[in-house]
């Protein structure tokens, strides 16, 4: 999200096998951070200096792995290229914050969620319900049929 708008959205299956959900989240966070840094550098080049970026994650173990290099025994099997995330956190370019799964806006694209939660997350993304808008238009002018 940038200026309350979705800047980029992607949902894909990871191509590597992981041993835990924390490891899968850690790898997904690394991929996200690489894309975010591209956006940061673009904005800086356009004359908009950036502070550190806050990234929300619903897996506390993945956050702990990124913030604490002391977890080496638990993460030594993870390819070193994914520790790029840890490096960016140490440099202060990225701040990881815990966000409960129920409030994770990104989940709207990755899993089936109850309607109420979907509507809450959709509104947090700044999207409107198209059917409701069409219904309201018909109430105002019954001769107008929106496409």
mmCIF file with all atom_site columns, N, CA and C in Angstrom, residues 89-133:
data_model
loop_
_atom_site.group_PDB
_atom_site.id
_atom_site.type_symbol
_atom_site.label_atom_id
_atom_site.label_alt_id
_atom_site.label_comp_id
_atom_site.label_asym_id
_atom_site.label_entity_id
_atom_site.label_seq_id
_atom_site.pdbx_PDB_ins_code
_atom_site.Cartn_x
_atom_site.Cartn_y
_atom_site.Cartn_z
_atom_site.occupancy
_atom_site.B_iso_or_equiv
_atom_site.pdbx_formal_charge
_atom_site.auth_seq_id
_atom_site.auth_comp_id
_atom_site.auth_asym_id
_atom_site.auth_atom_id
_atom_site.pdbx_PDB_model_num
ATOM 1   N N  . UNK A 1 89  ? 16.748  -5.447  7.343  1.00 0.00 ? 89  UNK A N  1
ATOM 2   C CA . UNK A 1 89  ? 16.207  -5.099  8.663  1.00 0.00 ? 89  UNK A CA 1
ATOM 3   C C  . UNK A 1 89  ? 17.315  -4.502  9.521  1.00 0.00 ? 89  UNK A C  1
ATOM 4   N N  . UNK A 1 90  ? 18.511  -5.109  9.475  1.00 0.00 ? 90  UNK A N  1
ATOM 5   C CA . UNK A 1 90  ? 19.652  -4.594  10.249 1.00 0.00 ? 90  UNK A CA 1
ATOM 6   C C  . UNK A 1 90  ? 20.046  -3.188  9.799  1.00 0.00 ? 90  UNK A C  1
ATOM 7   N N  . UNK A 1 91  ? 19.966  -2.920  8.495  1.00 0.00 ? 91  UNK A N  1
ATOM 8   C CA . UNK A 1 91  ? 20.303  -1.594  7.960  1.00 0.00 ? 91  UNK A CA 1
ATOM 9   C C  . UNK A 1 91  ? 19.242  -0.551  8.298  1.00 0.00 ? 91  UNK A C  1
ATOM 10  N N  . UNK A 1 92  ? 18.060  -0.997  8.711  1.00 0.00 ? 92  UNK A N  1
ATOM 11  C CA . UNK A 1 92  ? 16.984  -0.072  9.046  1.00 0.00 ? 92  UNK A CA 1
ATOM 12  C C  . UNK A 1 92  ? 16.134  0.344   7.865  1.00 0.00 ? 92  UNK A C  1
ATOM 13  N N  . UNK A 1 93  ? 16.343  -0.252  6.715  1.00 0.00 ? 93  UNK A N  1
ATOM 14  C CA . UNK A 1 93  ? 15.533  0.099   5.537  1.00 0.00 ? 93  UNK A CA 1
ATOM 15  C C  . UNK A 1 93  ? 14.133  -0.503  5.623  1.00 0.00 ? 93  UNK A C  1
ATOM 16  N N  . UNK A 1 94  ? 14.034  -1.622  6.343  1.00 0.00 ? 94  UNK A N  1
ATOM 17  C CA . UNK A 1 94  ? 12.762  -2.324  6.495  1.00 0.00 ? 94  UNK A CA 1
ATOM 18  C C  . UNK A 1 94  ? 12.471  -2.514  7.976  1.00 0.00 ? 94  UNK A C  1
ATOM 19  N N  . UNK A 1 95  ? 11.235  -2.259  8.373  1.00 0.00 ? 95  UNK A N  1
ATOM 20  C CA . UNK A 1 95  ? 10.774  -2.544  9.735  1.00 0.00 ? 95  UNK A CA 1
ATOM 21  C C  . UNK A 1 95  ? 9.675   -3.591  9.639  1.00 0.00 ? 95  UNK A C  1
ATOM 22  N N  . UNK A 1 96  ? 9.843   -4.686  10.354 1.00 0.00 ? 96  UNK A N  1
ATOM 23  C CA . UNK A 1 96  ? 8.826   -5.729  10.359 1.00 0.00 ? 96  UNK A CA 1
ATOM 24  C C  . UNK A 1 96  ? 7.929   -5.554  11.574 1.00 0.00 ? 96  UNK A C  1
ATOM 25  N N  . UNK A 1 97  ? 6.624   -5.581  11.349 1.00 0.00 ? 97  UNK A N  1
ATOM 26  C CA . UNK A 1 97  ? 5.656   -5.471  12.434 1.00 0.00 ? 97  UNK A CA 1
ATOM 27  C C  . UNK A 1 97  ? 4.662   -6.613  12.341 1.00 0.00 ? 97  UNK A C  1
ATOM 28  N N  . UNK A 1 98  ? 4.297   -7.119  13.508 1.00 0.00 ? 98  UNK A N  1
ATOM 29  C CA . UNK A 1 98  ? 3.303   -8.186  13.555 1.00 0.00 ? 98  UNK A CA 1
ATOM 30  C C  . UNK A 1 98  ? 1.916   -7.616  13.281 1.00 0.00 ? 98  UNK A C  1
ATOM 31  N N  . UNK A 1 99  ? 1.143   -8.333  12.490 1.00 0.00 ? 99  UNK A N  1
ATOM 32  C CA . UNK A 1 99  ? -0.244  -7.982  12.198 1.00 0.00 ? 99  UNK A CA 1
ATOM 33  C C  . UNK A 1 99  ? -1.056  -9.272  12.314 1.00 0.00 ? 99  UNK A C  1
ATOM 34  N N  . UNK A 1 100 ? -2.089  -9.302  13.140 1.00 0.00 ? 100 UNK A N  1
ATOM 35  C CA . UNK A 1 100 ? -2.890  -10.529 13.254 1.00 0.00 ? 100 UNK A CA 1
ATOM 36  C C  . UNK A 1 100 ? -3.438  -10.953 11.891 1.00 0.00 ? 100 UNK A C  1
ATOM 37  N N  . UNK A 1 101 ? -3.525  -12.246 11.684 1.00 0.00 ? 101 UNK A N  1
ATOM 38  C CA . UNK A 1 101 ? -3.994  -12.786 10.409 1.00 0.00 ? 101 UNK A CA 1
ATOM 39  C C  . UNK A 1 101 ? -5.354  -12.211 10.026 1.00 0.00 ? 101 UNK A C  1
ATOM 40  N N  . UNK A 1 102 ? -6.203  -12.006 11.000 1.00 0.00 ? 102 UNK A N  1
ATOM 41  C CA . UNK A 1 102 ? -7.551  -11.491 10.754 1.00 0.00 ? 102 UNK A CA 1
ATOM 42  C C  . UNK A 1 102 ? -7.537  -10.110 10.094 1.00 0.00 ? 102 UNK A C  1
ATOM 43  N N  . UNK A 1 103 ? -6.468  -9.342  10.322 1.00 0.00 ? 103 UNK A N  1
ATOM 44  C CA . UNK A 1 103 ? -6.376  -7.982  9.782  1.00 0.00 ? 103 UNK A CA 1
ATOM 45  C C  . UNK A 1 103 ? -5.403  -7.864  8.610  1.00 0.00 ? 103 UNK A C  1
ATOM 46  N N  . UNK A 1 104 ? -4.868  -8.981  8.136  1.00 0.00 ? 104 UNK A N  1
ATOM 47  C CA . UNK A 1 104 ? -3.859  -8.976  7.082  1.00 0.00 ? 104 UNK A CA 1
ATOM 48  C C  . UNK A 1 104 ? -4.522  -8.752  5.724  1.00 0.00 ? 104 UNK A C  1
ATOM 49  N N  . UNK A 1 105 ? -4.349  -7.554  5.181  1.00 0.00 ? 105 UNK A N  1
ATOM 50  C CA . UNK A 1 105 ? -4.986  -7.176  3.919  1.00 0.00 ? 105 UNK A CA 1
ATOM 51  C C  . UNK A 1 105 ? -4.564  -8.104  2.784  1.00 0.00 ? 105 UNK A C  1
ATOM 52  N N  . UNK A 1 106 ? -3.329  -8.559  2.785  1.00 0.00 ? 106 UNK A N  1
ATOM 53  C CA . UNK A 1 106 ? -2.829  -9.409  1.700  1.00 0.00 ? 106 UNK A CA 1
ATOM 54  C C  . UNK A 1 106 ? -3.578  -10.735 1.618  1.00 0.00 ? 106 UNK A C  1
ATOM 55  N N  . UNK A 1 107 ? -4.185  -11.181 2.706  1.00 0.00 ? 107 UNK A N  1
ATOM 56  C CA . UNK A 1 107 ? -4.877  -12.465 2.695  1.00 0.00 ? 107 UNK A CA 1
ATOM 57  C C  . UNK A 1 107 ? -6.107  -12.475 1.801  1.00 0.00 ? 107 UNK A C  1
ATOM 58  N N  . UNK A 1 108 ? -6.585  -11.310 1.420  1.00 0.00 ? 108 UNK A N  1
ATOM 59  C CA . UNK A 1 108 ? -7.749  -11.243 0.541  1.00 0.00 ? 108 UNK A CA 1
ATOM 60  C C  . UNK A 1 108 ? -7.434  -11.916 -0.803 1.00 0.00 ? 108 UNK A C  1
ATOM 61  N N  . UNK A 1 109 ? -6.161  -11.974 -1.172 1.00 0.00 ? 109 UNK A N  1
ATOM 62  C CA . UNK A 1 109 ? -5.751  -12.567 -2.450 1.00 0.00 ? 109 UNK A CA 1
ATOM 63  C C  . UNK A 1 109 ? -5.238  -13.997 -2.325 1.00 0.00 ? 109 UNK A C  1
ATOM 64  N N  . UNK A 1 110 ? -5.064  -14.496 -1.109 1.00 0.00 ? 110 UNK A N  1
ATOM 65  C CA . UNK A 1 110 ? -4.377  -15.775 -0.957 1.00 0.00 ? 110 UNK A CA 1
ATOM 66  C C  . UNK A 1 110 ? -5.208  -16.895 -0.364 1.00 0.00 ? 110 UNK A C  1
ATOM 67  N N  . UNK A 1 111 ? -6.351  -16.584 0.237  1.00 0.00 ? 111 UNK A N  1
ATOM 68  C CA . UNK A 1 111 ? -7.123  -17.651 0.873  1.00 0.00 ? 111 UNK A CA 1
ATOM 69  C C  . UNK A 1 111 ? -8.602  -17.298 0.902  1.00 0.00 ? 111 UNK A C  1
ATOM 70  N N  . UNK A 1 112 ? -9.410  -18.342 1.091  1.00 0.00 ? 112 UNK A N  1
ATOM 71  C CA . UNK A 1 112 ? -10.846 -18.125 1.255  1.00 0.00 ? 112 UNK A CA 1
ATOM 72  C C  . UNK A 1 112 ? -11.083 -17.595 2.663  1.00 0.00 ? 112 UNK A C  1
ATOM 73  N N  . UNK A 1 113 ? -11.800 -16.490 2.754  1.00 0.00 ? 113 UNK A N  1
ATOM 74  C CA . UNK A 1 113 ? -12.073 -15.884 4.055  1.00 0.00 ? 113 UNK A CA 1
ATOM 75  C C  . UNK A 1 113 ? -13.567 -15.587 4.158  1.00 0.00 ? 113 UNK A C  1
ATOM 76  N N  . UNK A 1 114 ? -14.091 -15.501 5.380  1.00 0.00 ? 114 UNK A N  1
ATOM 77  C CA . UNK A 1 114 ? -15.514 -15.195 5.541  1.00 0.00 ? 114 UNK A CA 1
ATOM 78  C C  . UNK A 1 114 ? -15.880 -13.842 4.919  1.00 0.00 ? 114 UNK A C  1
ATOM 79  N N  . UNK A 1 115 ? -17.128 -13.724 4.503  1.00 0.00 ? 115 UNK A N  1
ATOM 80  C CA . UNK A 1 115 ? -17.585 -12.516 3.805  1.00 0.00 ? 115 UNK A CA 1
ATOM 81  C C  . UNK A 1 115 ? -17.334 -11.245 4.615  1.00 0.00 ? 115 UNK A C  1
ATOM 82  N N  . UNK A 1 116 ? -17.649 -11.272 5.926  1.00 0.00 ? 116 UNK A N  1
ATOM 83  C CA . UNK A 1 116 ? -17.469 -10.077 6.752  1.00 0.00 ? 116 UNK A CA 1
ATOM 84  C C  . UNK A 1 116 ? -16.012 -9.627  6.756  1.00 0.00 ? 116 UNK A C  1
ATOM 85  N N  . UNK A 1 117 ? -15.110 -10.592 6.909  1.00 0.00 ? 117 UNK A N  1
ATOM 86  C CA . UNK A 1 117 ? -13.682 -10.262 6.909  1.00 0.00 ? 117 UNK A CA 1
ATOM 87  C C  . UNK A 1 117 ? -13.266 -9.747  5.536  1.00 0.00 ? 117 UNK A C  1
ATOM 88  N N  . UNK A 1 118 ? -13.787 -10.366 4.468  1.00 0.00 ? 118 UNK A N  1
ATOM 89  C CA . UNK A 1 118 ? -13.489 -9.924  3.112  1.00 0.00 ? 118 UNK A CA 1
ATOM 90  C C  . UNK A 1 118 ? -13.892 -8.465  2.924  1.00 0.00 ? 118 UNK A C  1
ATOM 91  N N  . UNK A 1 119 ? -15.086 -8.111  3.386  1.00 0.00 ? 119 UNK A N  1
ATOM 92  C CA . UNK A 1 119 ? -15.568 -6.739  3.222  1.00 0.00 ? 119 UNK A CA 1
ATOM 93  C C  . UNK A 1 119 ? -14.723 -5.746  4.011  1.00 0.00 ? 119 UNK A C  1
ATOM 94  N N  . UNK A 1 120 ? -14.281 -6.133  5.198  1.00 0.00 ? 120 UNK A N  1
ATOM 95  C CA . UNK A 1 120 ? -13.410 -5.262  5.998  1.00 0.00 ? 120 UNK A CA 1
ATOM 96  C C  . UNK A 1 120 ? -12.081 -5.047  5.283  1.00 0.00 ? 120 UNK A C  1
ATOM 97  N N  . UNK A 1 121 ? -11.476 -6.144  4.816  1.00 0.00 ? 121 UNK A N  1
ATOM 98  C CA . UNK A 1 121 ? -10.179 -6.041  4.147  1.00 0.00 ? 121 UNK A CA 1
ATOM 99  C C  . UNK A 1 121 ? -10.300 -5.285  2.828  1.00 0.00 ? 121 UNK A C  1
ATOM 100 N N  . UNK A 1 122 ? -11.391 -5.520  2.105  1.00 0.00 ? 122 UNK A N  1
ATOM 101 C CA . UNK A 1 122 ? -11.614 -4.813  0.841  1.00 0.00 ? 122 UNK A CA 1
ATOM 102 C C  . UNK A 1 122 ? -11.690 -3.311  1.079  1.00 0.00 ? 122 UNK A C  1
ATOM 103 N N  . UNK A 1 123 ? -12.393 -2.901  2.123  1.00 0.00 ? 123 UNK A N  1
ATOM 104 C CA . UNK A 1 123 ? -12.500 -1.467  2.402  1.00 0.00 ? 123 UNK A CA 1
ATOM 105 C C  . UNK A 1 123 ? -11.152 -0.890  2.837  1.00 0.00 ? 123 UNK A C  1
ATOM 106 N N  . UNK A 1 124 ? -10.324 -1.687  3.538  1.00 0.00 ? 124 UNK A N  1
ATOM 107 C CA . UNK A 1 124 ? -8.989  -1.217  3.921  1.00 0.00 ? 124 UNK A CA 1
ATOM 108 C C  . UNK A 1 124 ? -8.112  -0.993  2.692  1.00 0.00 ? 124 UNK A C  1
ATOM 109 N N  . UNK A 1 125 ? -8.411  -1.731  1.605  1.00 0.00 ? 125 UNK A N  1
ATOM 110 C CA . UNK A 1 125 ? -7.663  -1.553  0.363  1.00 0.00 ? 125 UNK A CA 1
ATOM 111 C C  . UNK A 1 125 ? -8.182  -0.371  -0.445 1.00 0.00 ? 125 UNK A C  1
ATOM 112 N N  . UNK A 1 126 ? -9.283  0.228   -0.009 1.00 0.00 ? 126 UNK A N  1
ATOM 113 C CA . UNK A 1 126 ? -9.843  1.367   -0.728 1.00 0.00 ? 126 UNK A CA 1
ATOM 114 C C  . UNK A 1 126 ? -10.724 0.966   -1.890 1.00 0.00 ? 126 UNK A C  1
ATOM 115 N N  . UNK A 1 127 ? -11.209 -0.276  -1.886 1.00 0.00 ? 127 UNK A N  1
ATOM 116 C CA . UNK A 1 127 ? -12.075 -0.757  -2.964 1.00 0.00 ? 127 UNK A CA 1
ATOM 117 C C  . UNK A 1 127 ? -13.531 -0.694  -2.524 1.00 0.00 ? 127 UNK A C  1
ATOM 118 N N  . UNK A 1 128 ? -14.430 -0.486  -3.472 1.00 0.00 ? 128 UNK A N  1
ATOM 119 C CA . UNK A 1 128 ? -15.857 -0.401  -3.177 1.00 0.00 ? 128 UNK A CA 1
ATOM 120 C C  . UNK A 1 128 ? -16.567 -1.631  -3.712 1.00 0.00 ? 128 UNK A C  1
ATOM 121 N N  . UNK A 1 129 ? -17.744 -1.873  -3.206 1.00 0.00 ? 129 UNK A N  1
ATOM 122 C CA . UNK A 1 129 ? -18.583 -2.969  -3.667 1.00 0.00 ? 129 UNK A CA 1
ATOM 123 C C  . UNK A 1 129 ? -19.333 -2.508  -4.908 1.00 0.00 ? 129 UNK A C  1
ATOM 124 N N  . UNK A 1 130 ? -18.974 -3.037  -6.056 1.00 0.00 ? 130 UNK A N  1
ATOM 125 C CA . UNK A 1 130 ? -19.584 -2.622  -7.315 1.00 0.00 ? 130 UNK A CA 1
ATOM 126 C C  . UNK A 1 130 ? -21.074 -2.892  -7.380 1.00 0.00 ? 130 UNK A C  1
ATOM 127 N N  . UNK A 1 131 ? -21.544 -4.008  -6.811 1.00 0.00 ? 131 UNK A N  1
ATOM 128 C CA . UNK A 1 131 ? -22.969 -4.320  -6.850 1.00 0.00 ? 131 UNK A CA 1
ATOM 129 C C  . UNK A 1 131 ? -23.774 -3.323  -6.034 1.00 0.00 ? 131 UNK A C  1
ATOM 130 N N  . UNK A 1 132 ? -23.270 -2.942  -4.886 1.00 0.00 ? 132 UNK A N  1
ATOM 131 C CA . UNK A 1 132 ? -23.970 -1.962  -4.053 1.00 0.00 ? 132 UNK A CA 1
ATOM 132 C C  . UNK A 1 132 ? -24.090 -0.639  -4.793 1.00 0.00 ? 132 UNK A C  1
ATOM 133 N N  . UNK A 1 133 ? -23.011 -0.226  -5.451 1.00 0.00 ? 133 UNK A N  1
ATOM 134 C CA . UNK A 1 133 ? -23.047 1.031   -6.205 1.00 0.00 ? 133 UNK A CA 1
ATOM 135 C C  . UNK A 1 133 ? -24.081 0.972   -7.325 1.00 0.00 ? 133 UNK A C  1
#
